[in-house]
Amino acid sequence: MKHTVHFIIAIAVILAGCTMDHTVYAPVTEVAGIEPIPKNGMHKVVAGESLYEIAWRYGLDYRVLLQWNYLPPPYRVYVGEAIYLRPQPQRMVVTKKMVPSVKPTPRAVMVSTKRIKNRYYDKEPTGPVSQWGWPARGKVTRLSKGIDIAGEVGQPILAAANGKVVYAGNGLRAYGNLILIKHNNLYLSAYAYNRTLYVQEGGLVKKGQKIANMGNAAPNKAVLHFEIRRAGKSVNPLSYLPLNFYKENRV
């Protein structure tokens, strides 16, 4: 009887294996770059930071930071200012003169001397994203709330859609040299581990425009880490990017 039971179980496993999808997908992991909100619920602004960078750091929607901190356009933050990361009781707003958060010399950002011409635009992008494009060519080596695309050091990194550069620097250690692009009031995209940056904060970019060169996420590991966030929350980029390219380049 015991041998009969083992035989039946073995047959069931074999039959199940015939119907399973044996496609091997890259592992799904969490985003390492999101930091926990401090116990006091506040972030003290240091030189070079922007509202968008602060929101990205803590995985928040920049629009709620505007509400919680009563920030008017153009949404500037100031060195030493305390930014509330949680909703606060109604409070009186006191206007005072503060020193703008002047961007210091980047620690390790390589900026091309042949910059793409960019001017500061006060007008914020508001139109819908009609179609997203792949930011780099290469194998998709990791799936998470963002994706890693393996390639070669120096290859072009492209804007995935039209938008405005709201951050370009290396203030977020987990992302290396990072570019954040605001596409409209809902969507932002991120491009991490760049070697050379070709855009500056405030510049408008077009879909497919070269914004950086690929760098290393680790020694001898050339990769682009790409994320899309909707209302401050990470979403799966593969739900937005054309799938034909992914089917040909997944691992």
Tab-separated table of C-alpha atoms in Angstrom:
chain	number	residue	atom	x	y	z
A	1	MET	CA	0.000	0.000	0.000
A	2	LYS	CA	2.855	2.372	0.960
A	3	HIS	CA	4.577	1.806	-2.400
A	4	THR	CA	1.280	2.447	-4.221
A	5	VAL	CA	0.881	5.863	-2.517
A	6	HIS	CA	4.420	6.881	-3.450
A	7	PHE	CA	3.790	5.830	-7.046
A	8	ILE	CA	0.597	7.907	-7.260
A	9	ILE	CA	2.361	11.000	-5.829
A	10	ALA	CA	5.220	10.611	-8.334
A	11	ILE	CA	2.779	10.417	-11.261
A	12	ALA	CA	0.948	13.556	-9.993
A	13	VAL	CA	4.202	15.530	-9.824
A	14	ILE	CA	5.171	14.506	-13.367
A	15	LEU	CA	1.758	15.483	-14.751
A	16	ALA	CA	1.863	18.824	-12.961
A	17	GLY	CA	5.294	19.506	-14.394
A	18	CYS	CA	3.967	19.021	-17.912
A	19	THR	CA	1.503	21.885	-17.460
A	20	MET	CA	3.738	24.357	-15.590
A	21	ASP	CA	5.289	27.402	-17.259
A	22	HIS	CA	9.046	26.811	-17.152
A	23	THR	CA	9.926	30.374	-18.179
A	24	VAL	CA	12.613	31.672	-15.822
A	25	TYR	CA	11.984	35.258	-14.745
A	26	ALA	CA	14.385	37.627	-13.026
A	27	PRO	CA	13.792	37.760	-9.259
A	28	VAL	CA	11.471	40.414	-7.866
A	29	THR	CA	13.076	42.452	-5.099
A	30	GLU	CA	12.247	45.566	-3.118
A	31	VAL	CA	13.604	49.033	-3.844
A	32	ALA	CA	16.708	49.591	-1.721
A	33	GLY	CA	16.777	53.353	-2.159
A	34	ILE	CA	13.683	54.304	-0.102
A	35	GLU	CA	14.644	55.519	3.360
A	36	PRO	CA	12.453	55.249	6.458
A	37	ILE	CA	10.833	58.457	7.675
A	38	PRO	CA	12.677	59.826	10.752
A	39	LYS	CA	10.960	59.429	14.111
A	40	ASN	CA	10.320	63.163	14.363
A	41	GLY	CA	8.565	63.074	10.978
A	42	MET	CA	10.781	65.799	9.519
A	43	HIS	CA	13.665	66.188	7.085
A	44	LYS	CA	16.207	68.973	7.506
A	45	VAL	CA	17.184	70.443	4.141
A	46	VAL	CA	20.888	70.458	3.280
A	47	ALA	CA	22.637	72.249	0.450
A	48	GLY	CA	21.768	70.977	-3.010
A	49	GLU	CA	18.474	69.267	-2.145
A	50	SER	CA	15.176	69.811	-3.942
A	51	LEU	CA	11.598	69.017	-2.977
A	52	TYR	CA	11.442	66.255	-5.592
A	53	GLU	CA	14.631	64.626	-4.313
A	54	ILE	CA	13.304	64.667	-0.737
A	55	ALA	CA	10.003	63.129	-1.826
A	56	TRP	CA	11.825	60.434	-3.829
A	57	ARG	CA	14.122	59.650	-0.901
A	58	TYR	CA	11.174	58.711	1.323
A	59	GLY	CA	8.870	57.246	-1.338
A	60	LEU	CA	6.358	60.096	-1.026
A	61	ASP	CA	4.270	62.042	-3.510
A	62	TYR	CA	5.791	65.500	-3.860
A	63	ARG	CA	2.269	66.935	-3.979
A	64	VAL	CA	1.506	65.898	-0.407
A	65	LEU	CA	4.739	67.559	0.722
A	66	LEU	CA	3.485	70.747	-0.914
A	67	GLN	CA	0.273	70.513	1.106
A	68	TRP	CA	1.849	69.542	4.418
A	69	ASN	CA	4.475	72.306	4.154
A	70	TYR	CA	2.408	75.071	2.500
A	71	LEU	CA	4.948	75.498	-0.293
A	72	PRO	CA	3.942	77.859	-3.119
A	73	PRO	CA	5.312	77.651	-6.696
A	74	PRO	CA	8.109	77.234	-7.724
A	75	TYR	CA	8.372	74.872	-4.711
A	76	ARG	CA	11.832	75.891	-3.510
A	77	VAL	CA	13.253	74.572	-0.249
A	78	TYR	CA	15.926	76.244	1.858
A	79	VAL	CA	19.003	75.127	3.738
A	80	GLY	CA	18.150	74.357	7.358
A	81	GLU	CA	14.397	74.288	6.719
A	82	ALA	CA	12.431	71.437	8.302
A	83	ILE	CA	10.212	69.642	5.785
A	84	TYR	CA	7.265	67.780	7.275
A	85	LEU	CA	7.016	64.197	6.040
A	86	ARG	CA	3.685	63.542	7.726
A	87	PRO	CA	0.455	65.561	7.837
A	88	GLN	CA	0.527	68.264	10.516
A	89	PRO	CA	-2.187	70.036	12.528
A	90	GLN	CA	-3.244	73.337	10.980
A	91	ARG	CA	-0.580	75.887	11.773
A	92	MET	CA	0.121	79.548	11.132
A	93	VAL	CA	2.485	80.157	8.225
A	94	VAL	CA	5.241	82.667	8.975
A	95	THR	CA	7.044	84.123	5.981
A	96	LYS	CA	10.735	84.665	6.554
A	97	LYS	CA	13.767	85.271	4.412
A	98	MET	CA	15.926	82.182	4.096
A	99	VAL	CA	19.024	81.203	2.163
A	100	PRO	CA	18.144	79.172	-0.963
A	101	SER	CA	19.387	75.604	-1.149
A	102	VAL	CA	22.343	76.338	-3.417
A	103	LYS	CA	23.633	73.247	-5.156
A	104	PRO	CA	27.238	72.536	-4.113
A	105	THR	CA	29.875	71.134	-6.433
A	106	PRO	CA	28.891	67.467	-7.031
A	107	ARG	CA	31.138	64.978	-5.264
A	108	ALA	CA	31.608	62.593	-8.181
A	109	VAL	CA	29.267	63.630	-10.986
A	110	MET	CA	30.900	63.820	-14.375
A	111	VAL	CA	29.189	66.490	-16.479
A	112	SER	CA	29.859	66.692	-20.176
A	113	THR	CA	31.444	69.902	-21.443
A	114	LYS	CA	29.291	69.488	-24.558
A	115	ARG	CA	26.029	69.997	-22.717
A	116	ILE	CA	22.685	69.659	-24.376
A	117	LYS	CA	21.237	73.156	-24.327
A	118	ASN	CA	18.694	73.497	-21.528
A	119	ARG	CA	17.006	76.594	-20.110
A	120	TYR	CA	14.959	76.842	-16.955
A	121	TYR	CA	11.237	76.616	-17.651
A	122	ASP	CA	8.724	77.791	-15.041
A	123	LYS	CA	5.921	76.022	-16.883
A	124	GLU	CA	5.393	72.555	-15.443
A	125	PRO	CA	4.680	69.590	-17.776
A	126	THR	CA	1.039	68.584	-17.422
A	127	GLY	CA	0.097	66.595	-20.530
A	128	PRO	CA	-0.484	62.834	-20.462
A	129	VAL	CA	2.302	60.430	-21.444
A	130	SER	CA	1.094	59.041	-24.767
A	131	GLN	CA	3.786	56.357	-24.971
A	132	TRP	CA	6.864	55.413	-22.961
A	133	GLY	CA	10.153	54.408	-24.548
A	134	TRP	CA	12.978	52.198	-23.297
A	135	PRO	CA	15.708	54.254	-21.603
A	136	ALA	CA	18.563	51.954	-22.665
A	137	ARG	CA	19.394	48.917	-24.763
A	138	GLY	CA	20.451	45.756	-22.966
A	139	LYS	CA	19.314	42.748	-20.976
A	140	VAL	CA	16.774	43.217	-18.211
A	141	THR	CA	18.642	41.554	-15.353
A	142	ARG	CA	16.435	42.382	-12.402
A	143	LEU	CA	12.768	43.084	-11.838
A	144	SER	CA	11.546	45.013	-8.829
A	145	LYS	CA	9.540	48.167	-8.360
A	146	GLY	CA	12.124	49.283	-10.882
A	147	ILE	CA	14.269	47.389	-13.397
A	148	ASP	CA	17.989	46.961	-14.021
A	149	ILE	CA	19.178	47.028	-17.622
A	150	ALA	CA	22.677	45.640	-18.169
A	151	GLY	CA	24.831	47.221	-20.843
A	152	GLU	CA	28.235	48.780	-21.434
A	153	VAL	CA	29.868	51.716	-19.697
A	154	GLY	CA	29.344	54.857	-21.741
A	155	GLN	CA	26.327	53.736	-23.755
A	156	PRO	CA	23.499	56.281	-24.120
A	157	ILE	CA	20.749	56.673	-21.523
A	158	LEU	CA	17.566	58.127	-23.032
A	159	ALA	CA	14.576	59.964	-21.608
A	160	ALA	CA	11.633	57.549	-21.495
A	161	ALA	CA	9.102	60.315	-22.201
A	162	ASN	CA	8.841	64.083	-22.537
A	163	GLY	CA	9.298	65.977	-19.294
A	164	LYS	CA	11.261	68.332	-17.080
A	165	VAL	CA	14.453	67.462	-15.207
A	166	VAL	CA	13.723	68.076	-11.528
A	167	TYR	CA	16.922	66.560	-10.130
A	168	ALA	CA	20.399	65.733	-11.435
A	169	GLY	CA	23.081	64.785	-8.933
A	170	ASN	CA	24.333	62.234	-6.435
A	171	GLY	CA	22.666	63.237	-3.178
A	172	LEU	CA	20.908	59.856	-2.861
A	173	ARG	CA	23.697	57.371	-2.170
A	174	ALA	CA	21.708	54.276	-3.133
A	175	TYR	CA	21.221	55.616	-6.671
A	176	GLY	CA	24.672	56.963	-7.547
A	177	ASN	CA	24.501	59.720	-10.151
A	178	LEU	CA	20.753	60.125	-10.522
A	179	ILE	CA	18.380	61.957	-12.856
A	180	LEU	CA	14.708	62.512	-12.016
A	181	ILE	CA	12.301	63.589	-14.765
A	182	LYS	CA	8.816	64.914	-14.057
A	183	HIS	CA	6.434	63.994	-16.880
A	184	ASN	CA	3.225	65.459	-15.447
A	185	ASN	CA	1.530	65.860	-12.081
A	186	LEU	CA	1.343	62.069	-11.597
A	187	TYR	CA	4.445	60.518	-13.145
A	188	LEU	CA	8.160	60.801	-12.516
A	189	SER	CA	10.946	58.565	-13.811
A	190	ALA	CA	14.411	57.880	-12.418
A	191	TYR	CA	17.704	56.943	-14.090
A	192	ALA	CA	20.414	55.762	-11.674
A	193	TYR	CA	24.118	54.810	-11.763
A	194	ASN	CA	24.992	57.196	-14.572
A	195	ARG	CA	28.567	57.999	-15.466
A	196	THR	CA	28.096	61.334	-17.227
A	197	LEU	CA	25.091	63.666	-17.028
A	198	TYR	CA	24.016	65.716	-20.043
A	199	VAL	CA	21.106	67.597	-18.492
A	200	GLN	CA	20.587	70.066	-15.679
A	201	GLU	CA	17.723	70.710	-13.303
A	202	GLY	CA	15.002	72.791	-14.925
A	203	GLY	CA	15.677	71.676	-18.498
A	204	LEU	CA	12.974	70.182	-20.694
A	205	VAL	CA	13.724	66.903	-22.436
A	206	LYS	CA	12.072	64.958	-25.227
A	207	LYS	CA	11.369	61.258	-25.376
A	208	GLY	CA	14.455	59.481	-26.765
A	209	GLN	CA	16.793	62.381	-25.960
A	210	LYS	CA	20.213	61.417	-24.605
A	211	ILE	CA	20.378	62.503	-20.967
A	212	ALA	CA	23.381	60.540	-19.653
A	213	ASN	CA	25.911	57.770	-20.221
A	214	MET	CA	25.688	54.429	-18.435
A	215	GLY	CA	27.946	53.900	-15.452
A	216	ASN	CA	28.734	51.100	-13.012
A	217	ALA	CA	26.463	50.032	-10.160
A	218	ALA	CA	29.348	47.911	-8.862
A	219	PRO	CA	32.866	47.109	-10.132
A	220	ASN	CA	32.641	45.731	-13.660
A	221	LYS	CA	28.841	45.874	-13.577
A	222	ALA	CA	27.545	48.413	-16.071
A	223	VAL	CA	23.827	48.893	-15.505
A	224	LEU	CA	20.980	51.393	-15.585
A	225	HIS	CA	18.490	51.239	-12.741
A	226	PHE	CA	15.191	52.648	-14.034
A	227	GLU	CA	12.046	53.440	-12.066
A	228	ILE	CA	8.644	54.957	-12.724
A	229	ARG	CA	6.613	56.379	-9.857
A	230	ARG	CA	2.934	57.261	-10.005
A	231	ALA	CA	1.774	59.672	-7.294
A	232	GLY	CA	4.944	58.903	-5.368
A	233	LYS	CA	4.530	55.115	-5.459
A	234	SER	CA	6.777	52.788	-7.450
A	235	VAL	CA	5.059	50.953	-10.280
A	236	ASN	CA	6.277	48.153	-12.534
A	237	PRO	CA	7.941	49.819	-15.554
A	238	LEU	CA	7.117	46.771	-17.686
A	239	SER	CA	3.451	47.745	-17.423
A	240	TYR	CA	4.298	50.954	-19.286
A	241	LEU	CA	7.219	50.148	-21.592
A	242	PRO	CA	6.748	48.413	-24.976
A	243	LEU	CA	6.866	44.653	-24.295
A	244	ASN	CA	8.390	43.550	-27.602
A	245	PHE	CA	11.815	44.783	-26.541
A	246	TYR	CA	11.544	43.094	-23.125
A	247	LYS	CA	10.572	39.711	-24.600
A	248	GLU	CA	13.738	39.772	-26.691
A	249	ASN	CA	16.043	40.971	-23.908
A	250	ARG	CA	14.943	39.372	-20.638
A	251	VAL	CA	17.107	36.859	-18.794
